[in-house]
XYZ file of C-alpha atoms in Angstrom:
585
model
C -0.062 -0.090 0.215
C 1.365 3.662 -0.905
C 2.392 5.881 1.771
C 3.949 9.095 1.854
C 7.607 9.830 0.493
C 9.387 11.528 3.554
C 10.540 15.179 2.389
C 14.259 13.892 4.122
C 14.012 10.603 2.378
C 13.416 12.094 -1.193
C 16.185 14.718 -0.710
C 18.539 11.815 0.271
C 17.835 10.009 -2.768
C 18.002 12.530 -5.135
C 21.281 13.337 -3.815
C 22.615 9.715 -4.176
C 21.057 9.604 -7.559
C 23.087 12.388 -8.370
C 19.932 13.684 -10.523
C 20.041 16.952 -8.932
C 22.785 18.445 -6.992
C 22.480 19.989 -3.216
C 22.330 23.385 -3.972
C 19.833 23.223 -6.165
C 17.549 21.078 -3.488
C 18.352 23.616 -0.754
C 16.820 26.332 -2.877
C 13.782 23.985 -3.641
C 13.579 23.696 -0.052
C 13.456 27.093 0.858
C 10.849 27.570 -1.884
C 8.666 24.655 -0.504
C 8.912 25.962 3.050
C 7.429 29.245 1.516
C 4.535 28.049 -0.510
C 3.534 25.052 1.076
C 4.036 22.712 -1.550
C 5.914 19.546 -2.011
C 9.856 19.461 -2.656
C 9.177 16.809 -5.678
C 6.460 19.119 -7.121
C 8.984 22.445 -7.164
C 11.744 20.460 -8.616
C 9.500 19.475 -11.383
C 7.728 22.598 -11.958
C 11.567 24.286 -12.329
C 12.541 22.067 -14.884
C 15.390 20.445 -12.969
C 13.880 16.912 -12.640
C 11.731 15.237 -15.371
C 8.264 14.105 -13.569
C 8.770 10.747 -14.548
C 12.324 10.322 -13.115
C 10.765 11.669 -9.966
C 7.935 8.888 -10.136
C 10.390 6.423 -10.676
C 12.071 7.455 -7.605
C 9.340 7.735 -5.558
C 8.066 3.883 -6.372
C 11.884 2.925 -5.514
C 11.380 4.941 -2.195
C 8.433 3.090 -1.170
C 9.034 -0.186 -2.891
C 6.031 0.288 -5.067
C 6.587 -0.923 -8.746
C 6.870 1.650 -11.481
C 4.844 0.452 -14.730
C 4.467 2.078 -18.284
C 1.374 1.739 -19.881
C 1.938 3.714 -23.181
C 1.606 0.752 -25.365
C -0.830 -1.296 -23.160
C -4.385 -1.969 -24.756
C -6.535 -2.612 -21.873
C -9.443 -4.783 -21.585
C -12.629 -2.051 -21.717
C -14.421 -4.035 -18.859
C -11.057 -3.877 -16.612
C -10.611 -0.267 -17.447
C -14.574 0.775 -16.601
C -14.026 -0.545 -13.030
C -12.839 3.036 -12.505
C -15.211 5.432 -14.216
C -14.136 7.933 -16.199
C -14.288 10.924 -14.613
C -12.562 9.455 -11.291
C -9.854 8.544 -13.481
C -9.488 11.832 -15.012
C -9.727 13.865 -11.937
C -7.222 11.553 -10.174
C -5.033 10.253 -12.446
C -5.864 6.297 -11.391
C -6.471 4.018 -13.879
C -7.181 0.258 -13.555
C -5.411 -1.849 -16.136
C -5.145 -5.656 -14.595
C -7.921 -7.628 -12.533
C -7.187 -11.444 -12.015
C -10.053 -12.786 -9.959
C -10.640 -10.572 -6.467
C -7.501 -8.987 -7.264
C -7.257 -5.281 -9.199
C -4.001 -3.620 -10.291
C -4.312 0.120 -10.435
C -1.786 2.628 -12.025
C -1.400 6.184 -10.429
C 0.456 9.330 -10.041
C 0.047 10.261 -6.755
C 1.562 7.728 -4.275
C -0.143 9.612 -1.389
C -3.611 9.794 -2.830
C -4.853 6.719 -0.639
C -8.550 8.222 -0.306
C -9.393 7.567 -3.667
C -7.778 3.832 -3.388
C -10.355 3.315 -0.255
C -13.214 4.514 -2.477
C -12.595 2.040 -5.630
C -11.902 -0.415 -2.823
C -15.698 -0.062 -1.763
C -16.751 0.623 -4.928
C -15.263 -2.689 -6.500
C -15.358 -4.818 -3.507
C -11.846 -6.014 -4.922
C -8.361 -5.709 -3.314
C -6.687 -3.143 -4.705
C -2.809 -3.306 -5.532
C -1.342 0.079 -6.503
C 1.463 0.848 -8.981
C 3.002 4.045 -9.861
C 3.156 5.210 -13.637
C 4.100 8.104 -15.999
C 1.420 11.086 -16.766
C 2.091 9.994 -20.468
C 0.883 6.608 -19.635
C -2.219 7.718 -17.731
C -2.941 10.096 -20.877
C -2.759 7.286 -23.150
C -4.944 4.840 -21.076
C -7.610 7.651 -20.571
C -7.971 7.830 -24.561
C -8.979 3.838 -24.133
C -12.303 5.206 -22.305
C -12.952 7.128 -25.634
C -12.624 4.206 -27.744
C -14.532 1.713 -25.420
C -17.350 4.216 -25.866
C -17.870 3.985 -29.535
C -19.185 0.475 -29.021
C -21.944 1.989 -26.771
C -22.697 4.815 -29.603
C -23.037 2.138 -32.187
C -25.937 0.605 -29.499
C -27.188 4.229 -28.871
C -27.679 5.013 -32.509
C -29.400 1.518 -33.398
C -31.995 2.051 -30.000
C -32.842 5.742 -30.760
C -33.477 4.869 -34.473
C -35.609 2.123 -33.789
C -37.527 3.992 -31.403
C -37.555 6.795 -33.608
C -38.985 4.643 -36.389
C -41.817 3.108 -34.262
C -42.439 6.252 -32.565
C -43.308 8.391 -36.061
C -43.396 7.493 -39.713
C -41.181 8.768 -42.266
C -41.303 12.487 -41.610
C -41.991 14.624 -44.575
C -39.688 16.872 -45.798
C -42.435 19.620 -46.527
C -42.842 19.695 -42.595
C -43.139 23.213 -41.310
C -40.746 25.667 -39.156
C -42.711 24.375 -36.149
C -43.031 20.893 -36.598
C -39.515 20.821 -37.475
C -38.282 22.716 -34.421
C -40.142 20.025 -32.131
C -38.606 16.829 -34.251
C -35.243 18.720 -33.772
C -36.056 18.976 -29.732
C -36.945 15.076 -29.751
C -34.406 13.390 -27.248
C -33.726 10.515 -29.514
C -32.792 13.333 -32.493
C -30.343 15.119 -29.996
C -28.746 11.904 -28.648
C -27.895 10.785 -32.737
C -26.812 14.168 -33.652
C -24.280 14.540 -30.474
C -22.973 11.030 -31.035
C -22.313 11.796 -34.425
C -20.294 14.691 -33.507
C -18.488 13.124 -30.693
C -17.744 10.045 -32.895
C -15.864 11.889 -35.262
C -14.177 14.151 -32.651
C -12.703 11.265 -31.358
C -11.602 9.569 -34.584
C -10.139 12.772 -35.790
C -12.214 13.217 -38.632
C -11.797 16.683 -40.998
C -15.438 16.317 -42.360
C -18.699 14.838 -41.830
C -21.083 14.288 -44.471
C -24.623 12.965 -43.792
C -26.410 11.912 -47.157
C -30.173 11.236 -47.407
C -30.578 8.469 -50.297
C -33.917 6.562 -51.446
C -34.359 4.406 -48.348
C -31.794 5.060 -45.845
C -29.352 7.912 -44.389
C -25.591 7.213 -44.971
C -23.026 9.069 -42.485
C -19.536 9.426 -43.575
C -16.263 10.950 -42.180
C -13.095 11.907 -44.113
C -10.219 10.692 -41.863
C -7.128 11.387 -42.753
C -8.301 12.629 -46.134
C -10.192 10.028 -47.052
C -14.149 9.540 -47.017
C -15.139 6.364 -45.477
C -18.841 5.329 -44.399
C -19.631 5.713 -40.676
C -22.847 4.079 -40.247
C -26.178 3.895 -42.219
C -29.387 5.344 -40.283
C -32.891 4.835 -41.079
C -34.384 7.353 -43.729
C -37.283 8.380 -40.970
C -34.243 10.218 -39.007
C -33.204 12.229 -41.961
C -35.362 15.442 -41.633
C -34.800 15.379 -37.930
C -30.980 15.322 -38.194
C -30.941 17.993 -40.378
C -33.519 20.081 -38.589
C -31.008 19.610 -35.242
C -28.305 20.645 -37.337
C -29.910 23.958 -38.534
C -30.848 24.440 -34.962
C -27.262 24.008 -33.627
C -26.036 26.290 -36.559
C -29.158 29.458 -36.321
C -30.210 28.180 -40.107
C -33.944 28.544 -41.413
C -35.560 25.403 -40.391
C -38.236 25.795 -43.314
C -35.893 26.748 -46.015
C -35.552 23.452 -48.191
C -35.329 24.503 -51.309
C -31.753 26.928 -51.193
C -28.308 26.262 -49.853
C -27.477 27.093 -46.455
C -23.982 28.069 -44.453
C -23.619 28.348 -40.617
C -21.397 27.348 -37.684
C -21.603 26.357 -34.347
C -18.956 25.213 -31.436
C -18.947 21.797 -29.536
C -16.913 22.164 -26.423
C -15.870 19.600 -23.294
C -12.962 18.901 -21.038
C -11.102 17.228 -23.546
C -11.668 19.297 -27.008
C -13.433 22.837 -28.259
C -13.986 21.936 -31.921
C -15.884 24.611 -34.330
C -18.281 22.940 -36.685
C -18.696 24.858 -40.446
C -22.040 23.506 -42.088
C -22.961 23.835 -45.306
C -26.351 22.314 -46.289
C -27.460 21.661 -49.860
C -30.913 20.500 -51.367
C -30.593 17.324 -53.410
C -32.933 15.080 -55.014
C -33.385 13.145 -51.657
C -33.469 15.577 -49.224
C -30.822 17.849 -47.546
C -27.127 17.052 -47.775
C -25.270 18.187 -44.752
C -21.674 18.491 -44.598
C -19.729 19.569 -41.553
C -16.094 20.355 -41.611
C -14.419 20.442 -37.959
C -11.833 22.820 -37.237
C -10.245 21.827 -33.885
C -9.632 25.319 -31.724
C -6.932 23.602 -29.964
C -4.658 22.948 -32.678
C -2.533 25.763 -31.846
C 1.344 25.180 -31.436
C 2.079 23.994 -34.943
C 5.361 24.800 -35.945
C 6.672 25.024 -39.380
C 9.028 21.766 -38.537
C 5.952 19.775 -37.382
C 4.003 20.642 -40.799
C 7.033 18.997 -42.400
C 9.311 21.777 -43.633
C 13.092 20.976 -43.662
C 16.352 21.981 -44.950
C 16.859 25.041 -47.545
C 12.796 25.343 -47.985
C 12.668 25.869 -44.053
C 15.506 28.548 -44.481
C 13.642 30.235 -47.288
C 10.334 30.801 -45.521
C 12.139 32.071 -42.119
C 14.149 34.534 -44.360
C 11.324 36.080 -46.271
C 8.393 36.228 -43.701
C 11.055 38.165 -41.688
C 11.041 40.895 -44.557
C 8.502 43.981 -44.268
C 7.109 44.083 -47.343
C 6.371 41.845 -49.966
C 4.125 38.466 -50.608
C 4.182 34.762 -49.243
C 1.721 32.486 -51.411
C 0.493 29.069 -50.457
C -0.598 26.780 -53.240
C -2.556 23.775 -53.524
C -5.972 22.051 -53.964
C -8.582 22.475 -51.130
C -8.004 20.414 -48.183
C -4.219 20.621 -48.958
C -3.235 22.483 -45.375
C -2.719 25.679 -47.254
C -4.296 27.921 -44.285
C -2.823 25.908 -41.606
C 0.767 27.030 -43.377
C -0.236 30.491 -43.351
C -1.654 30.295 -39.664
C 1.394 28.705 -38.229
C 3.543 31.650 -40.010
C 1.276 34.310 -38.531
C 1.438 32.498 -35.160
C 5.372 33.356 -35.613
C 4.815 36.591 -36.537
C 2.570 37.470 -34.067
C 3.984 39.819 -31.608
C 3.011 42.888 -29.894
C 4.810 45.387 -32.227
C 2.839 44.166 -35.435
C -1.242 44.675 -36.361
C -1.958 41.687 -37.974
C -5.277 41.847 -39.990
C -6.992 38.770 -42.320
C -9.957 38.897 -44.334
C -11.083 35.079 -44.874
C -13.842 33.013 -46.144
C -14.516 31.781 -43.608
C -12.247 32.202 -40.405
C -11.080 28.660 -40.117
C -9.071 29.038 -36.978
C -9.641 31.822 -34.630
C -6.276 33.437 -33.143
C -5.760 35.864 -30.253
C -4.715 39.518 -31.104
C -5.119 39.061 -35.089
C -8.022 40.918 -36.043
C -10.013 38.179 -38.449
C -12.655 39.185 -40.726
C -15.238 37.007 -42.722
C -16.094 37.933 -46.276
C -19.827 38.120 -46.678
C -20.487 38.397 -50.795
C -24.506 38.184 -50.388
C -24.144 41.812 -48.732
C -21.283 43.096 -50.922
C -18.404 42.350 -48.376
C -16.134 40.722 -50.624
C -12.329 40.021 -50.496
C -11.726 42.948 -52.973
C -13.924 45.479 -50.669
C -12.647 43.806 -47.479
C -9.015 44.418 -48.409
C -9.677 48.155 -49.146
C -11.408 48.610 -45.593
C -8.324 46.492 -44.301
C -5.288 48.598 -45.792
C -7.289 51.737 -43.831
C -6.837 50.158 -40.457
C -2.889 50.588 -40.077
C -2.319 46.919 -40.728
C 1.534 45.806 -40.985
C 0.630 42.325 -41.795
C -2.416 41.157 -44.441
C -4.002 38.009 -44.937
C -6.219 37.470 -47.533
C -7.860 34.039 -47.353
C -7.868 33.408 -51.155
C -6.878 35.435 -54.648
C -10.215 34.443 -56.784
C -10.122 37.404 -59.373
C -8.359 40.130 -61.016
C -9.562 42.833 -58.477
C -8.399 40.911 -55.311
C -5.102 40.263 -57.066
C -3.944 43.644 -58.075
C -5.390 44.823 -54.713
C -2.788 42.347 -52.721
C -0.184 43.380 -55.220
C -0.212 46.577 -54.542
C -0.915 46.344 -50.582
C 2.500 44.441 -51.028
C 4.384 47.456 -53.059
C 2.921 49.854 -50.570
C 4.824 48.865 -47.385
C 2.476 45.711 -46.226
C 3.845 41.798 -45.866
C 1.030 40.039 -47.667
C -0.161 36.180 -47.408
C -2.539 34.737 -49.505
C -3.708 31.234 -51.138
C -3.932 30.595 -54.902
C -5.290 27.394 -56.460
C -2.490 26.116 -58.576
C -0.862 22.294 -58.687
C 2.836 23.725 -58.372
C 4.747 26.520 -56.925
C 5.850 27.451 -60.473
C 2.871 27.596 -61.463
C 1.483 30.338 -59.205
C 3.314 32.832 -61.332
C 1.553 32.127 -64.909
C -1.850 32.066 -62.476
C -1.368 35.569 -61.395
C -0.339 36.780 -65.052
C -3.462 35.039 -66.220
C -5.426 37.556 -63.324
C -3.986 40.451 -65.574
C -1.149 41.499 -62.826
C 1.604 43.070 -64.751
C 4.868 40.970 -64.709
C 6.915 43.315 -63.439
C 4.679 43.987 -60.245
C 5.005 39.902 -59.779
C 8.466 40.149 -59.910
C 9.376 43.042 -57.489
C 6.268 41.915 -54.854
C 6.272 38.290 -54.503
C 9.046 36.909 -51.978
C 8.155 33.154 -51.828
C 5.488 30.430 -53.217
C 4.582 27.109 -51.202
C 3.205 24.640 -53.200
C 1.923 21.665 -50.781
C -0.071 18.266 -50.321
C -1.046 16.296 -47.422
C 0.181 12.650 -47.125
C -0.619 9.969 -44.609
C 1.572 9.134 -42.000
C 2.540 5.722 -41.388
C 2.202 4.187 -37.578
C 4.814 3.886 -35.197
C 4.750 0.482 -36.238
C 5.467 -0.560 -39.828
C 7.202 -2.901 -42.177
C 10.798 -1.837 -43.326
C 11.844 -2.990 -47.172
C 14.417 -2.184 -49.620
C 13.295 -1.747 -53.156
C 14.208 -3.719 -56.084
C 16.345 -2.646 -59.174
C 12.603 -2.934 -61.236
C 10.917 -0.773 -58.555
C 13.731 1.565 -58.559
C 13.921 1.765 -62.123
C 10.348 2.625 -62.281
C 10.795 5.126 -59.210
C 13.169 6.909 -61.423
C 11.048 7.934 -64.343
C 9.044 9.781 -62.157
C 11.518 11.267 -59.779
C 15.367 12.516 -59.869
C 16.683 9.935 -57.321
C 19.955 11.711 -57.396
C 18.651 15.075 -56.371
C 16.934 13.242 -53.420
C 19.744 11.033 -52.521
C 21.829 14.612 -52.596
C 19.409 16.160 -50.262
C 19.011 13.198 -47.866
C 22.880 13.192 -47.427
C 22.949 17.071 -46.726
C 20.675 16.924 -44.113
C 22.492 13.576 -42.493
C 19.491 11.258 -42.899
C 21.400 8.657 -44.736
C 25.399 8.011 -44.449
C 27.260 9.781 -47.167
C 27.992 7.369 -50.420
C 24.846 5.592 -49.236
C 23.217 3.557 -52.405
C 19.697 3.620 -53.067
C 19.696 -0.033 -53.056
C 20.647 -0.162 -49.227
C 18.024 2.597 -48.679
C 15.047 1.813 -46.369
C 11.499 2.559 -46.949
C 8.532 1.158 -45.418
C 4.996 0.012 -45.913
C 1.988 0.286 -43.593
C 1.176 -2.227 -41.430
C -2.079 -2.968 -40.297
C -3.019 -3.305 -36.588
C -6.196 -3.145 -34.467
C -5.144 0.076 -33.189
C -4.148 1.542 -36.503
C -6.720 -0.149 -39.002
C -4.819 1.219 -42.473
C -1.157 1.348 -41.129
C -1.708 5.120 -41.403
C -2.711 7.804 -38.950
C -2.503 11.433 -39.163
C -0.868 13.413 -41.874
C 2.277 15.406 -42.779
C 2.953 18.156 -45.444
C 4.947 17.676 -48.461
C 6.082 20.807 -50.136
C 7.988 22.867 -52.947
C 9.181 26.124 -51.687
C 10.201 28.602 -54.530
C 12.044 31.692 -53.559
C 12.000 34.421 -55.720
C 15.653 35.647 -57.068
C 17.161 37.700 -59.693
C 17.119 34.559 -62.548
C 13.395 33.518 -61.632
C 12.352 37.830 -61.813
C 13.722 37.680 -65.135
C 11.579 34.558 -66.213
C 8.549 35.983 -64.851
C 9.371 39.364 -66.789
C 9.731 37.380 -69.863
C 6.724 35.593 -69.621
C 7.938 32.261 -69.038
C 5.943 28.920 -68.587
C 5.536 26.745 -65.202
C 7.953 24.579 -66.758
C 10.743 26.821 -67.663
C 10.459 28.649 -63.919
C 10.199 25.195 -62.226
C 13.189 24.118 -63.993
C 15.436 27.101 -62.688
C 13.816 26.651 -59.292
C 15.155 23.374 -59.123
C 18.749 24.251 -60.576
C 18.984 26.639 -57.496
C 18.285 24.013 -55.050
C 14.192 23.634 -54.783
C 12.649 20.353 -53.825
C 9.846 19.549 -55.858
C 6.636 17.856 -53.740
C 7.423 14.499 -55.258
C 11.273 14.775 -54.295
C 10.258 15.953 -50.768
C 7.998 13.090 -50.497
C 10.479 10.561 -51.722
C 12.551 12.162 -48.939
C 10.015 11.899 -46.034
C 9.430 8.154 -47.199
C 13.326 7.304 -46.576
C 12.679 9.327 -43.049
C 10.052 6.887 -42.240
C 6.904 9.257 -42.028
C 5.022 7.794 -45.041
C 5.036 5.376 -47.989
C 6.117 5.999 -51.599
C 2.615 4.856 -52.579
C 1.170 7.266 -50.643
C 3.137 9.836 -52.122
C 2.651 8.841 -55.192
C -1.150 8.964 -54.687
C -1.038 12.264 -53.735
C 1.243 13.837 -56.192
C -0.256 12.428 -59.077
C -4.147 13.327 -58.382
């Protein structure tokens, strides 16, 4: 049974272990006396010792085994012996049950009250173990996974009760009837379940599609749409009405598209939902885009930038004027890249203003404005107004037309740093695209600093299968990408040994597992970054094609997206198949 670790005991062991110096302990002791905190907690908060090291030491002093649960899959029945709220509040989880004995892992060896409570509630003998915060976090996520099974049951039960209590609902119901249905408990439960399910699975979009006899719900996870569940047609009108109520949309409008947004919050997440409702032949289709509000803390490195590209971006965003463009298809992470850059630049000395459609992430101290074309508030009008707001840095959500393009270029010429996105397939392709928008070549040459093109590739799970490419596979790959250039970059960034040949370089394939059904989890960017210099400016002035500009960019060290993808495949982030899938689209 755990008991108290005396401060003197801890002090002696810390000095013996040489983890902490006597001077550091003395200073922490004075702090502990003053604040009434425990010695160990102060050493951790000051960063002198890692929390896990302290826990291991306490476990050693108390003679309680230390256990690491970071990779353990716990039986859902055992897990639920301790209810989730208690597990979260007290950082204690059940991980093994043998007969009448329950082993629990905890962070605080002095929390005897919780152990007594669990003992009384479960009527089991409790054997405590100490563990790390990372282990507790990993196990707490498993509560969510085991809840998914219950969700499935809820949906079946609630849709069954709806189907029996009301006939298939007619889409032409008036607003009052629909409001009543939207507030019906089963409908609320079903919609809440759909949203929670999507958040747990880290979906980026939810599609609710009415067919002739049923409603299909699909989630886009890591860029790929998957069927999530099939619901009876009888709930279609109710689900749409519920989403409309949440998004403050008109309940009795079934013939025109509608857009709205709402938020879902809990202790674990804060997510904004962007809602689009479109009338189709079978009723109304709902698509919701999920935007996690706590997904700040990105860095350019985490997004997948490295080497020369990373240096080019850092150099150009420090300039006081000019233009930085992010290009790529919808959903390729352009906005996230620009927000990450804005986050780096977001200091009290500058005024940052944005005009977006829609505002995707809310950022403190950045003035974000959303276009509303139906009342005449477009990118162009918004940008004109923004320039009267004394901004240093401007972000224009997207350059869609000639007017916005020329205004953005003028803003960059008149002493502002401008960020924006364009829909082109490559970095070099952005320059001819601006020429198509009737922007003068010399203006493009004198304002554009850097162009980033990107796609998102799925990242492999930790458990993956290594393999070496055969001669035939290398020959096929050589047709798509200049392998020698990639090898040189890998050497320069010390990813491979100097002189290593492709026949000795490892690649990786996905290895599906119960926790990782496709062998992939989450996504990372592959990029090409074209920094403007004198030679490229000359090419722009001469109206060069995208291919000519790209060729010159490569001569000056630019990695293409495909090359960057192969680079990341060697690093083990993704697979060659995934890179080719995304770059061939």
